[in-house]
JSON list of C-alpha atoms in Angstrom, two decimals:
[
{"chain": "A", "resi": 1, "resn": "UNK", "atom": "CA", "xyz": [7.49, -3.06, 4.85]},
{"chain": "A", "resi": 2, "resn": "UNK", "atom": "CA", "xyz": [4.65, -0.81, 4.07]},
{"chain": "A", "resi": 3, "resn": "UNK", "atom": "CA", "xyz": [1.22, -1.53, 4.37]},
{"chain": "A", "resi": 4, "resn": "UNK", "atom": "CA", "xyz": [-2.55, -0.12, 4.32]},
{"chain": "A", "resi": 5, "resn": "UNK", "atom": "CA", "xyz": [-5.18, -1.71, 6.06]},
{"chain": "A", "resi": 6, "resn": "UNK", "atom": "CA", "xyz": [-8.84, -0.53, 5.02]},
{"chain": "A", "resi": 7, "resn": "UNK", "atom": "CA", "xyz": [-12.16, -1.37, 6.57]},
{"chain": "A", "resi": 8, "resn": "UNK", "atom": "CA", "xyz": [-13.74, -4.55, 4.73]},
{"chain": "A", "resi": 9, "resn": "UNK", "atom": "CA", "xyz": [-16.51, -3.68, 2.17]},
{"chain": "A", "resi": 10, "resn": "UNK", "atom": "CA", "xyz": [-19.23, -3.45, 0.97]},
{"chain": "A", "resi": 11, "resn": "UNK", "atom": "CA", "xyz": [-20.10, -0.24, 2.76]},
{"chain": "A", "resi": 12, "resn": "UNK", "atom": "CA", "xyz": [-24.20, 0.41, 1.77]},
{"chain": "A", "resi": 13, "resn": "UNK", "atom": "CA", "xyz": [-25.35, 3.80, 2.77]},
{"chain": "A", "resi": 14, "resn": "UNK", "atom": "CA", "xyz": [-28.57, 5.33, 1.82]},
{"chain": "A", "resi": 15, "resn": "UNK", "atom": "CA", "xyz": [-28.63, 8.50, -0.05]},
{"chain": "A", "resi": 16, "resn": "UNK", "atom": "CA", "xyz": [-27.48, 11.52, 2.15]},
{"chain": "A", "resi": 17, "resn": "UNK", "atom": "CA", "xyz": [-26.17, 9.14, 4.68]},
{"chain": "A", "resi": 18, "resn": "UNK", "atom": "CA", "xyz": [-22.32, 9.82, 6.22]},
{"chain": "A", "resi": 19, "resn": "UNK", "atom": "CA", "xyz": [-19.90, 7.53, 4.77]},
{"chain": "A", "resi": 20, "resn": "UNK", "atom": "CA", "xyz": [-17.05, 7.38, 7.03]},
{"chain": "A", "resi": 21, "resn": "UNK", "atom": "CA", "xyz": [-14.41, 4.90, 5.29]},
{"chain": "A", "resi": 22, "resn": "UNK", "atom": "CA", "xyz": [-11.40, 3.78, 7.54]},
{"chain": "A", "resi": 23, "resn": "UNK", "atom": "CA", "xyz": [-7.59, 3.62, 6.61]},
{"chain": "A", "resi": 24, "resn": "UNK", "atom": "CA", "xyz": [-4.63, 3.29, 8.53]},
{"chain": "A", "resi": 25, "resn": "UNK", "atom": "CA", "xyz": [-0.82, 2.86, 7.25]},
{"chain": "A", "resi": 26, "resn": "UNK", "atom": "CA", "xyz": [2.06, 1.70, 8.55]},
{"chain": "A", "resi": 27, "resn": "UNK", "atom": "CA", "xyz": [5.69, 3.27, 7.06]},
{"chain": "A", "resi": 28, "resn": "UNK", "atom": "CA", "xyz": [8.79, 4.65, 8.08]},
{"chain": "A", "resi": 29, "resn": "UNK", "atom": "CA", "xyz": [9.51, 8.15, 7.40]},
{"chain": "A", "resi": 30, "resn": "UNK", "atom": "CA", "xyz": [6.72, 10.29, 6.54]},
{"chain": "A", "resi": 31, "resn": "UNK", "atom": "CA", "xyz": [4.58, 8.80, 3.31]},
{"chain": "A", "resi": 32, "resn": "UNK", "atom": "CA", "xyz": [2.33, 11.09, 1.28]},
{"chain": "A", "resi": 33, "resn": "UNK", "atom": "CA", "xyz": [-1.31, 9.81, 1.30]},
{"chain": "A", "resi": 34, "resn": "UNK", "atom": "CA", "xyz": [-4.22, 9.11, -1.31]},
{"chain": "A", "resi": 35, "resn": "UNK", "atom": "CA", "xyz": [-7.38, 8.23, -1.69]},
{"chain": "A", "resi": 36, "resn": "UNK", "atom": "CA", "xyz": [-8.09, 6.44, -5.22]},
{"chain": "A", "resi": 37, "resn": "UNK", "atom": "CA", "xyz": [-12.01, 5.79, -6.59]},
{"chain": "A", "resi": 38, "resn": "UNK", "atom": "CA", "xyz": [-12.98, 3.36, -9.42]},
{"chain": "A", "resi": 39, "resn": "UNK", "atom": "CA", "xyz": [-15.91, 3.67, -10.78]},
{"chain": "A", "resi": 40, "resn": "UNK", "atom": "CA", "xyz": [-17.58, 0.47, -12.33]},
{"chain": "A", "resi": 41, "resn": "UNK", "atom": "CA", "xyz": [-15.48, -0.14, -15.98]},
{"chain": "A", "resi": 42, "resn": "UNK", "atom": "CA", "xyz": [-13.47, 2.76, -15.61]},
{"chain": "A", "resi": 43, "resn": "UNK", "atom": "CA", "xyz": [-9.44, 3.04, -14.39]},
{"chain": "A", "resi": 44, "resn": "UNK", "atom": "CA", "xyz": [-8.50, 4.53, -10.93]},
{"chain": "A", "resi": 45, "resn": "UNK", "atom": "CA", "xyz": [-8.99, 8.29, -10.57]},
{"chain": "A", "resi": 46, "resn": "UNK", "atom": "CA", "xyz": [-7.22, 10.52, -7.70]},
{"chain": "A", "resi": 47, "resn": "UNK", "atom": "CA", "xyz": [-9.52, 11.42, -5.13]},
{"chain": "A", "resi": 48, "resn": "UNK", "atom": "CA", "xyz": [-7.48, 13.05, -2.61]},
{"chain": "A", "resi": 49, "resn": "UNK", "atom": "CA", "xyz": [-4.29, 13.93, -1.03]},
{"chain": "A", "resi": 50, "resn": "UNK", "atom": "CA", "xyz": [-2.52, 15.03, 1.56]},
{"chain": "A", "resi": 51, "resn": "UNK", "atom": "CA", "xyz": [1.60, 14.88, 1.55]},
{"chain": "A", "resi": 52, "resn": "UNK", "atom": "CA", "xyz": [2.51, 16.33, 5.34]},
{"chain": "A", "resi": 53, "resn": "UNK", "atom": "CA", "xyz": [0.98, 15.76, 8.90]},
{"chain": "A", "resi": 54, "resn": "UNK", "atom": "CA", "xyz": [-2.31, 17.56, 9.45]},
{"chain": "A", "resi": 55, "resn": "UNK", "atom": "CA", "xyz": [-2.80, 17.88, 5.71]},
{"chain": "A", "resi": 56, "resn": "UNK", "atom": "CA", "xyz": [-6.32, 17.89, 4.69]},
{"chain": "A", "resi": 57, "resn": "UNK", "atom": "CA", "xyz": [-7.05, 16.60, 1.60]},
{"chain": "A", "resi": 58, "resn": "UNK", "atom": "CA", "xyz": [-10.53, 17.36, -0.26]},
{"chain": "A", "resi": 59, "resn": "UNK", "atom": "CA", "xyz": [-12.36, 16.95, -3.45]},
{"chain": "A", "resi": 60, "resn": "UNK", "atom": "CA", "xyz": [-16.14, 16.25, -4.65]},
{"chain": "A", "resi": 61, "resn": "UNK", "atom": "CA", "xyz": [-17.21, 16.94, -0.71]},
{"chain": "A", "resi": 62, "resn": "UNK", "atom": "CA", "xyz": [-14.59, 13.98, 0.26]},
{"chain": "A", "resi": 63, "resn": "UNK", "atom": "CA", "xyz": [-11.79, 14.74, 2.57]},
{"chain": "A", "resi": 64, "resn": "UNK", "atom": "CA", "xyz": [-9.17, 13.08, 4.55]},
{"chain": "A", "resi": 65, "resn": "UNK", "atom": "CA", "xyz": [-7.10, 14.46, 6.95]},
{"chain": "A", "resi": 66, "resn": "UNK", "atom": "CA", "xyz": [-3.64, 13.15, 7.83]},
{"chain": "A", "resi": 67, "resn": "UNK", "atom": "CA", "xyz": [-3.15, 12.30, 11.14]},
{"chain": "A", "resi": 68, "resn": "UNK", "atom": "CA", "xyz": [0.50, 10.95, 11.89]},
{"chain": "A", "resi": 69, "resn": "UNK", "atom": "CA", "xyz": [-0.20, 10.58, 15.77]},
{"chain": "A", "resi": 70, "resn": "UNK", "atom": "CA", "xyz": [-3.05, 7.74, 14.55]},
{"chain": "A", "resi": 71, "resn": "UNK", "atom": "CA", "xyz": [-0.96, 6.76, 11.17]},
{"chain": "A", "resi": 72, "resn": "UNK", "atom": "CA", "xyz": [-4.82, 7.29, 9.95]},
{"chain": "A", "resi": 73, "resn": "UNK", "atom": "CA", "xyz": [-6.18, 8.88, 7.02]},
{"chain": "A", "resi": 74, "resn": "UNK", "atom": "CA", "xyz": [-10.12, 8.20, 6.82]},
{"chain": "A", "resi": 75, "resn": "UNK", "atom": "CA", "xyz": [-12.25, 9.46, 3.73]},
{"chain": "A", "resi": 76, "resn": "UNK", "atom": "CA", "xyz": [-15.37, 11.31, 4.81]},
{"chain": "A", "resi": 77, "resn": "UNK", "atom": "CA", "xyz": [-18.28, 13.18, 3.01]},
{"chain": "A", "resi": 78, "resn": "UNK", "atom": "CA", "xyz": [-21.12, 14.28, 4.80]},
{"chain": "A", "resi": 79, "resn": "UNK", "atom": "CA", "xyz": [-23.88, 13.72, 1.96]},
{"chain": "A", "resi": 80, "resn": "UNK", "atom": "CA", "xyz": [-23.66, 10.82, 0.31]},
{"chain": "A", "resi": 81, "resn": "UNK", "atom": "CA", "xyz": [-25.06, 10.46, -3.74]},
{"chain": "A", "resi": 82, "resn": "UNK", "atom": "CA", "xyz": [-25.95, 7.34, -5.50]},
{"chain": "A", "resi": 83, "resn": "UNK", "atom": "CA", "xyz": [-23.16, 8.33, -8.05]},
{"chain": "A", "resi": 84, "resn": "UNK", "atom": "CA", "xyz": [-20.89, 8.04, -5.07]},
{"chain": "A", "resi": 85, "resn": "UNK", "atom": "CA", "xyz": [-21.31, 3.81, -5.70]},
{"chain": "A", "resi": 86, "resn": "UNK", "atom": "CA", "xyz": [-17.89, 2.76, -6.41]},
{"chain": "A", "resi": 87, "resn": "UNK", "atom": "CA", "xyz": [-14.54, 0.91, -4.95]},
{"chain": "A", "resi": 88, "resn": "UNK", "atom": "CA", "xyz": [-12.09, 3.37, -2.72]},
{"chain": "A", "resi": 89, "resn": "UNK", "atom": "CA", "xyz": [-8.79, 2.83, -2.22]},
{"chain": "A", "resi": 90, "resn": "UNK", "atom": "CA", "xyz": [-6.37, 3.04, -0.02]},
{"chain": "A", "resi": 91, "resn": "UNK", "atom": "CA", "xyz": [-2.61, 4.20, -0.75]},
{"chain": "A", "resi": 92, "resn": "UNK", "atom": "CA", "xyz": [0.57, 5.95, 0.14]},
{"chain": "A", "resi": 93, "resn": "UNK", "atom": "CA", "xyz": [4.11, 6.65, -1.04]},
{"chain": "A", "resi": 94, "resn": "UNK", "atom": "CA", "xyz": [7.47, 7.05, -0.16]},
{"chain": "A", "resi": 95, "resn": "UNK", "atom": "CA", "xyz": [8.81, 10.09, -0.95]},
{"chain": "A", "resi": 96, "resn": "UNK", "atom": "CA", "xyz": [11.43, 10.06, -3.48]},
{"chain": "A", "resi": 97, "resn": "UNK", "atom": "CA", "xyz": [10.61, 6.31, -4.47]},
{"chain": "A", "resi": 98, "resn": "UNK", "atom": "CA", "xyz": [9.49, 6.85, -7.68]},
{"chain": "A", "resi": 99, "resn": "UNK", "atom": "CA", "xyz": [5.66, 6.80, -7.10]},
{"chain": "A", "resi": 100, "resn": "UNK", "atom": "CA", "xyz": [5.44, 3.49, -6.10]},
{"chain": "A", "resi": 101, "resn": "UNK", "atom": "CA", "xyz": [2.12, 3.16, -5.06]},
{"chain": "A", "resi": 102, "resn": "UNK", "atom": "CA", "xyz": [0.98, 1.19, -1.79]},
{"chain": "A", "resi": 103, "resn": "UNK", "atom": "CA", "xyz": [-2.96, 0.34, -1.80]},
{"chain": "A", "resi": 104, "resn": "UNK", "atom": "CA", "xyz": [-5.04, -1.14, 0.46]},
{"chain": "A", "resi": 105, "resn": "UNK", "atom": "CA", "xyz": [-7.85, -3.48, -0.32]},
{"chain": "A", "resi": 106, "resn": "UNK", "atom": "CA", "xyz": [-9.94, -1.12, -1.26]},
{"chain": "A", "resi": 107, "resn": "UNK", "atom": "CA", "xyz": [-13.71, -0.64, -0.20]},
{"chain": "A", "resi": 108, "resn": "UNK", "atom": "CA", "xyz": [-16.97, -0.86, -1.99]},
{"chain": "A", "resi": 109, "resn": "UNK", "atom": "CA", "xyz": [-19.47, 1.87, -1.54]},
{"chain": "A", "resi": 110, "resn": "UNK", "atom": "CA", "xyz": [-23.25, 1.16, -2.31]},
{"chain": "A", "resi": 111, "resn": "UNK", "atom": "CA", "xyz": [-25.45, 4.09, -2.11]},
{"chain": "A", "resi": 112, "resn": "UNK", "atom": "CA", "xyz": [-29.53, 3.47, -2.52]},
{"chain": "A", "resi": 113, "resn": "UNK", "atom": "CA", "xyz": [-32.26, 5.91, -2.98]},
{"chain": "B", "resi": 1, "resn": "UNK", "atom": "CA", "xyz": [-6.84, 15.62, -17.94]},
{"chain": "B", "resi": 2, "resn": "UNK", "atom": "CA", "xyz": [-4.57, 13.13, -18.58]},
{"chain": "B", "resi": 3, "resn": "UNK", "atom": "CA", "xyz": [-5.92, 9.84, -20.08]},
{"chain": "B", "resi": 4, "resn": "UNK", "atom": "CA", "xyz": [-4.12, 6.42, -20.17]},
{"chain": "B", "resi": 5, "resn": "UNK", "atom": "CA", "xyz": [-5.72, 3.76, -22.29]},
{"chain": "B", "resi": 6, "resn": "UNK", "atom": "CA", "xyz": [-5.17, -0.32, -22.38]},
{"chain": "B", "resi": 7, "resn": "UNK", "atom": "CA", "xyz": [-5.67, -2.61, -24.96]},
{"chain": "B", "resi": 8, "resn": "UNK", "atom": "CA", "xyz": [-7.63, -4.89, -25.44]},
{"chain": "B", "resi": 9, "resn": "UNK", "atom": "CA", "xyz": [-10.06, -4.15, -22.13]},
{"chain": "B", "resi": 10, "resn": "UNK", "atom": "CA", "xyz": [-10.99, -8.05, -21.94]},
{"chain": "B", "resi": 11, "resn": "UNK", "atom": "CA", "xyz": [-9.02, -11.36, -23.40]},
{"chain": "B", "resi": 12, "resn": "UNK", "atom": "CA", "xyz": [-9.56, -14.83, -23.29]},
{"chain": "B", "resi": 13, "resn": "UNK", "atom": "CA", "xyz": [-7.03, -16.83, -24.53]},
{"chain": "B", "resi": 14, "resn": "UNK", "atom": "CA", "xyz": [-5.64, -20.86, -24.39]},
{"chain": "B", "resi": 15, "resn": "UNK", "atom": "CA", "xyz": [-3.13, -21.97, -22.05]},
{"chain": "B", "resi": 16, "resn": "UNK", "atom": "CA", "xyz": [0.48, -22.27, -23.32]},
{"chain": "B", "resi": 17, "resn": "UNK", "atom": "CA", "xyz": [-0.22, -18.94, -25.44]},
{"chain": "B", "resi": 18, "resn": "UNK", "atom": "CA", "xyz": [1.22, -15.29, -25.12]},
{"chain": "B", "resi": 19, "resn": "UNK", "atom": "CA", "xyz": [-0.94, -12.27, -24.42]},
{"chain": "B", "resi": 20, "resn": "UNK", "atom": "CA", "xyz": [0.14, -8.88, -25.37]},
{"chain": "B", "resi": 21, "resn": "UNK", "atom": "CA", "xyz": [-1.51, -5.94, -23.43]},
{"chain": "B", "resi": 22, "resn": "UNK", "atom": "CA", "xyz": [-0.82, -2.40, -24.38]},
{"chain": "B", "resi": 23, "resn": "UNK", "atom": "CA", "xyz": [-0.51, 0.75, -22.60]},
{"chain": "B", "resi": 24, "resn": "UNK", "atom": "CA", "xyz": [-0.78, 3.87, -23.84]},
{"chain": "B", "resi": 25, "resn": "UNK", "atom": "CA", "xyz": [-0.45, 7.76, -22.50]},
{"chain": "B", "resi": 26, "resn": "UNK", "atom": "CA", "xyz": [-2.85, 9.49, -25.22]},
{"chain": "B", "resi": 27, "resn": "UNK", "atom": "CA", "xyz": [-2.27, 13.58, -24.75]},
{"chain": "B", "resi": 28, "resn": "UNK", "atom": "CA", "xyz": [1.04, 13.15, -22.04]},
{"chain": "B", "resi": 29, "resn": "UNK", "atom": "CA", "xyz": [4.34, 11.94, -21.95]},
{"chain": "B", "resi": 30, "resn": "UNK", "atom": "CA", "xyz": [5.06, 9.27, -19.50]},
{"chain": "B", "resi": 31, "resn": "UNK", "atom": "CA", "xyz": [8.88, 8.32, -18.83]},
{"chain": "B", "resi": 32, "resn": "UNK", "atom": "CA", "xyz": [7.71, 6.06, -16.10]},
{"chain": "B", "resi": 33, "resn": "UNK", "atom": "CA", "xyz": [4.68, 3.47, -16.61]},
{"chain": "B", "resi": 34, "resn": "UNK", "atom": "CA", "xyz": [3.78, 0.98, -13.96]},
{"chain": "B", "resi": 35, "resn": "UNK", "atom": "CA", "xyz": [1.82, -2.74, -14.09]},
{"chain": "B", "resi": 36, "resn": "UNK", "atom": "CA", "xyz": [-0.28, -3.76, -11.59]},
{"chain": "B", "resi": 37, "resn": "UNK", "atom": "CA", "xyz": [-2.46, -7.07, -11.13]},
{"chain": "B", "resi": 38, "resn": "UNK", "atom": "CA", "xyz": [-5.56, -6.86, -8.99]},
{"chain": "B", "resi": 39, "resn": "UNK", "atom": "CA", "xyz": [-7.10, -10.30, -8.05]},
{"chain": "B", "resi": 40, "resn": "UNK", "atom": "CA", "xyz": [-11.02, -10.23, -7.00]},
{"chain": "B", "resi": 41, "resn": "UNK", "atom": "CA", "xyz": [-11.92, -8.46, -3.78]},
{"chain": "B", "resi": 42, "resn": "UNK", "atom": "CA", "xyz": [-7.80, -7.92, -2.98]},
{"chain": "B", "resi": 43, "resn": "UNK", "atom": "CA", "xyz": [-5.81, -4.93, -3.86]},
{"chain": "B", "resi": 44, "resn": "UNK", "atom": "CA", "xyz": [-3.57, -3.86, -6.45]},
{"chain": "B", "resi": 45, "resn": "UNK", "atom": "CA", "xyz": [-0.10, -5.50, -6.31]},
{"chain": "B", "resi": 46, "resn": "UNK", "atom": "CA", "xyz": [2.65, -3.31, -8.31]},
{"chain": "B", "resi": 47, "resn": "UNK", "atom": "CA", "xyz": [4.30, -6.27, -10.63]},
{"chain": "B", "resi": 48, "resn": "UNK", "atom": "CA", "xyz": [6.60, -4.17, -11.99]},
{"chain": "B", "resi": 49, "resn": "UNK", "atom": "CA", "xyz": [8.09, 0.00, -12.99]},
{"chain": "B", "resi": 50, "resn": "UNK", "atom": "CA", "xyz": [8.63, 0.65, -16.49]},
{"chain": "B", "resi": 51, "resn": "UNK", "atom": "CA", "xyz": [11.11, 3.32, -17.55]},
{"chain": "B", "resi": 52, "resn": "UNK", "atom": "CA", "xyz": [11.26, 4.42, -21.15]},
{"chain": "B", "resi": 53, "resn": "UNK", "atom": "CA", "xyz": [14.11, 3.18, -22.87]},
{"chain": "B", "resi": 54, "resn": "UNK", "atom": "CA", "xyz": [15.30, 1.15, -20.28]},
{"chain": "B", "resi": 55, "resn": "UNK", "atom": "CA", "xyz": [14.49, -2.25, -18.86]},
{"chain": "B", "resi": 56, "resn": "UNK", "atom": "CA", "xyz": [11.86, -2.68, -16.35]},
{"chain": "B", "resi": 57, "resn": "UNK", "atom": "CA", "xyz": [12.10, -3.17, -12.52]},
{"chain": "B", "resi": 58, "resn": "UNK", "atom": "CA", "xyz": [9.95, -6.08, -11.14]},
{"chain": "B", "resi": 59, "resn": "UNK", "atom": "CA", "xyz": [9.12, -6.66, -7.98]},
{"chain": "B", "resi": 60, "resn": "UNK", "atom": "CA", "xyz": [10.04, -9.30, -5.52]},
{"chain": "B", "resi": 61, "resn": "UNK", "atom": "CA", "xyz": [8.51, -12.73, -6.62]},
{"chain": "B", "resi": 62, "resn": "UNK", "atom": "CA", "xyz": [7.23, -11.40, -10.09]},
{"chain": "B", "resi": 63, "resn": "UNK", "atom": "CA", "xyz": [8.76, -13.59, -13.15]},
{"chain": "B", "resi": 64, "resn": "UNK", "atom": "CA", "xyz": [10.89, -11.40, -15.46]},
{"chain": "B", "resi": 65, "resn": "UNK", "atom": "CA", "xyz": [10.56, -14.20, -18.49]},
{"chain": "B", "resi": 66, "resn": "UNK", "atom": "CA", "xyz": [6.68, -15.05, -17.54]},
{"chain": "B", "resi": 67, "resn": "UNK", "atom": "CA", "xyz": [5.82, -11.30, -17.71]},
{"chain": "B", "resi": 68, "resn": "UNK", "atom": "CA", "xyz": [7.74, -9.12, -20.41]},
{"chain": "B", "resi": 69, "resn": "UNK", "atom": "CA", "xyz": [7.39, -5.31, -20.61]},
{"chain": "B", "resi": 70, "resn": "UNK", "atom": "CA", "xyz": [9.24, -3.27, -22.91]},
{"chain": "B", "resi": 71, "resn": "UNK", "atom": "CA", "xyz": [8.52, 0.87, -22.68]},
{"chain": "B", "resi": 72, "resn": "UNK", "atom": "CA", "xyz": [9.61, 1.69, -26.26]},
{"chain": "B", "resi": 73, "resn": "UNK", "atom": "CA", "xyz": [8.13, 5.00, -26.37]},
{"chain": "B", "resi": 74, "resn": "UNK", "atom": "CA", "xyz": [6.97, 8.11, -23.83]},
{"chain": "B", "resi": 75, "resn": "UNK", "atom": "CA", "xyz": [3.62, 7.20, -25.12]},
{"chain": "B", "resi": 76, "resn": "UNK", "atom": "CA", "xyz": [3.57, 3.41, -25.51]},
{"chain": "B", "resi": 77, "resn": "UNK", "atom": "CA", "xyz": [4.34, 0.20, -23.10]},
{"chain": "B", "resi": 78, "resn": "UNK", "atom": "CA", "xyz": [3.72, -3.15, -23.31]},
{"chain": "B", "resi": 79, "resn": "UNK", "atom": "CA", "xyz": [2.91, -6.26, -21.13]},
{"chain": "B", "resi": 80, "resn": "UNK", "atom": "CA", "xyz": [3.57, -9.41, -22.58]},
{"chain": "B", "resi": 81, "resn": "UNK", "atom": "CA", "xyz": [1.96, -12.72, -20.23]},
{"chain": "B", "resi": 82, "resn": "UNK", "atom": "CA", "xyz": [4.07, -15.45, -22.23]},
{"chain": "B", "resi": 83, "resn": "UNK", "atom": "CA", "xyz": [2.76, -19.29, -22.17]},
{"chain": "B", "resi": 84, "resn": "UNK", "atom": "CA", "xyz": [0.05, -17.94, -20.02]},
{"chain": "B", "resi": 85, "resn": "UNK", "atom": "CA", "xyz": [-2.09, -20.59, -17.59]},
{"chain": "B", "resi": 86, "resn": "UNK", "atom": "CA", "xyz": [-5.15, -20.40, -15.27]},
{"chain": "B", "resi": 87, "resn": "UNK", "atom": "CA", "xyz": [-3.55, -19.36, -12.63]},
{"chain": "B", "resi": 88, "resn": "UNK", "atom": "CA", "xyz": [-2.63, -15.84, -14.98]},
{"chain": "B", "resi": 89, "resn": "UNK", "atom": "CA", "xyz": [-5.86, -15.37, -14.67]},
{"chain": "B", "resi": 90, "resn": "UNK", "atom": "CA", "xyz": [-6.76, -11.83, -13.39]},
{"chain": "B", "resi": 91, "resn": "UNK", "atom": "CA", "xyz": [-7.29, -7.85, -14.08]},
{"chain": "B", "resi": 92, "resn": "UNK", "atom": "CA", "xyz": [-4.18, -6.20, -15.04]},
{"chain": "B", "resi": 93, "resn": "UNK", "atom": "CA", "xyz": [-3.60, -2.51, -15.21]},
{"chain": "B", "resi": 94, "resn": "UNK", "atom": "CA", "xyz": [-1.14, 0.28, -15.98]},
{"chain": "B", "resi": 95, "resn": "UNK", "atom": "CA", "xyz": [-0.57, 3.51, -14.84]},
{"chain": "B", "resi": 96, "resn": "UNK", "atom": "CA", "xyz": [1.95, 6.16, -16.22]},
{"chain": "B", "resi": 97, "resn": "UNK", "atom": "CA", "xyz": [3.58, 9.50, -14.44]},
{"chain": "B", "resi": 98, "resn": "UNK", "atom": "CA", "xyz": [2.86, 12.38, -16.39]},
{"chain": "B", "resi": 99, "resn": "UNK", "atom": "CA", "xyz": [6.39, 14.44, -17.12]},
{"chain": "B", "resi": 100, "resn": "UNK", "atom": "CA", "xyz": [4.81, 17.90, -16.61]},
{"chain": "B", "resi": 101, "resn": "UNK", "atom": "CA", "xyz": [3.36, 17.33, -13.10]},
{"chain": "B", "resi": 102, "resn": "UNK", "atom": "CA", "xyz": [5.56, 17.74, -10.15]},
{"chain": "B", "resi": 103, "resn": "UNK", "atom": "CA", "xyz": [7.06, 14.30, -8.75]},
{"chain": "B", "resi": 104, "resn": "UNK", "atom": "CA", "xyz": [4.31, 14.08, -5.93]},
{"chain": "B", "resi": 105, "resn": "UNK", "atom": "CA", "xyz": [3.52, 10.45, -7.12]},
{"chain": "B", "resi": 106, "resn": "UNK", "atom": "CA", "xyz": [0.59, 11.67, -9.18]},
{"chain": "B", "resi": 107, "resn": "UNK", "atom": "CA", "xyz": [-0.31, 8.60, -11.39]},
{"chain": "B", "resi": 108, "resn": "UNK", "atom": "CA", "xyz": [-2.76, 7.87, -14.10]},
{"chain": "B", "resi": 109, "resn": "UNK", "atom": "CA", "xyz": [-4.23, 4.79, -14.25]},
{"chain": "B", "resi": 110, "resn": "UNK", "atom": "CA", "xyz": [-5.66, 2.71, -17.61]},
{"chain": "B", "resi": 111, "resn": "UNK", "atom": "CA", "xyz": [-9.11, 1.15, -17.08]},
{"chain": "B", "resi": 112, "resn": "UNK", "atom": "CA", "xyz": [-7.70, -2.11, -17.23]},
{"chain": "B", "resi": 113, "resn": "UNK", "atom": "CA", "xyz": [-7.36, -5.17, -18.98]},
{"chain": "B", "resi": 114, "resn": "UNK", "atom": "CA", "xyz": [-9.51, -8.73, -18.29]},
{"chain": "B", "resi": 115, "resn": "UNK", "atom": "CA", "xyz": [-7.47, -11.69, -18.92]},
{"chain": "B", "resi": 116, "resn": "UNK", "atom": "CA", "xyz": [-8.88, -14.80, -18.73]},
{"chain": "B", "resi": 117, "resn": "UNK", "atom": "CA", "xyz": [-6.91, -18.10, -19.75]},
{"chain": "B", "resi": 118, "resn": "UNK", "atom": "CA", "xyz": [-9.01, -21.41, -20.25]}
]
């Protein structure tokens, strides 16, 4: 079945730091790829995606670039914030499956002054 | 943007009692919500798809009788957690599929609901 496998948390970077946050998938077919951030008390909110091969997604300075060859799709931003601090996640889809949503485990971001 | 709120954000409640937790699309139309549960540090599991006017899909290994949704409206649906124990115990959230946006799995998500049975 399909899976995402995410680096383990918590990831604590200090401000303008480069987060680097590791994903890699395994489907059949060709899944389209996100990146999902919760901030503390709020509901998942769409980062980023990318729905083809070599796709770059970006968005707030994140970005993620599909890379079939490595089934990898690693979130990057070059300057970290302290409003960055949250959980990322992880997911992917099936085309034409009706959305259903994949996640990983998700990794928690700490960024300190 | 599109906004998806649950209801209540945080329950406690007795063992052997039911928990209704609502769902709601405030300024879309959603013809397809979905439930997850999210124990600590794991990820989201999907427990089930919700279509409008129809019943809901579960998931493999998710009790249709322990966890009732009905989807009675493009705006509205509902998870009931029926003679709920400890072991219920955990953050459960929706998400709904706006109408409007093009079918690239673009899903809203509610900020989730607490339940806690003692």
């Amino acid at each position: 079945g399909d899976s995402v496998t995410q680096m383990e948390g918590p990831v604590t970077l200090s401000e303008e730091a480069f987060l680097t946050i590791n994903c890699t998938y395994t489907a059949t077919g060709y899944p389209s790829l996100f990146w999902y951030v919760q901030y503390p008390g709020e509901g998942l909110q769409l980062l980023l995606k990318a729905t083809k091969a070599d796709d770059k997604g970006s968005n707030k300075g994140f970005e993620a670039t599909y890379r079939k060859e490595t089934t990898s799709f690693h979130l990057e931003k070059g300057s970290v914030q302290v409003s960055d601090s949250a959980v990322y996640f992880c997911a992917l889809s099936r085309t034409g499956t009706a959305s259903k949503l994949t996640f990983g485990t998700g990794t928690r971001l700490q960024v300190t002054l | 943007g599109a906004v998806v709120s649950q209801h209540p954000s945080r329950v406690i409640c007795k063992s052997g009692t039911s928990v209704k937790i609502e769902c709601r699309s405030l300024d879309f139309q959603a013809t397809t919500m979905f439930w997850y549960r999210q124990f600590p540090k794991q990820s989201l599991m999907l427990m089930a798809t919700s279509n409008e006017g129809s019943k809901a899909t579960y998931e493999q290994g998710v009790e249709k009788d322990k966890f009732l949704i009905n989807h009675a409206s493009l705006t509205l649906s509902t998870l009931t957690v029926t003679s709920a124990h400890p072991e219920d115990s955990s953050f459960y959230i929706c998400s709904a599929r706006d109408l409007g946006v093009p079918p690239l799995d673009t899903q809203y998500f509610g900020p989730g609901t607490r339940l806690t049975v003692l």
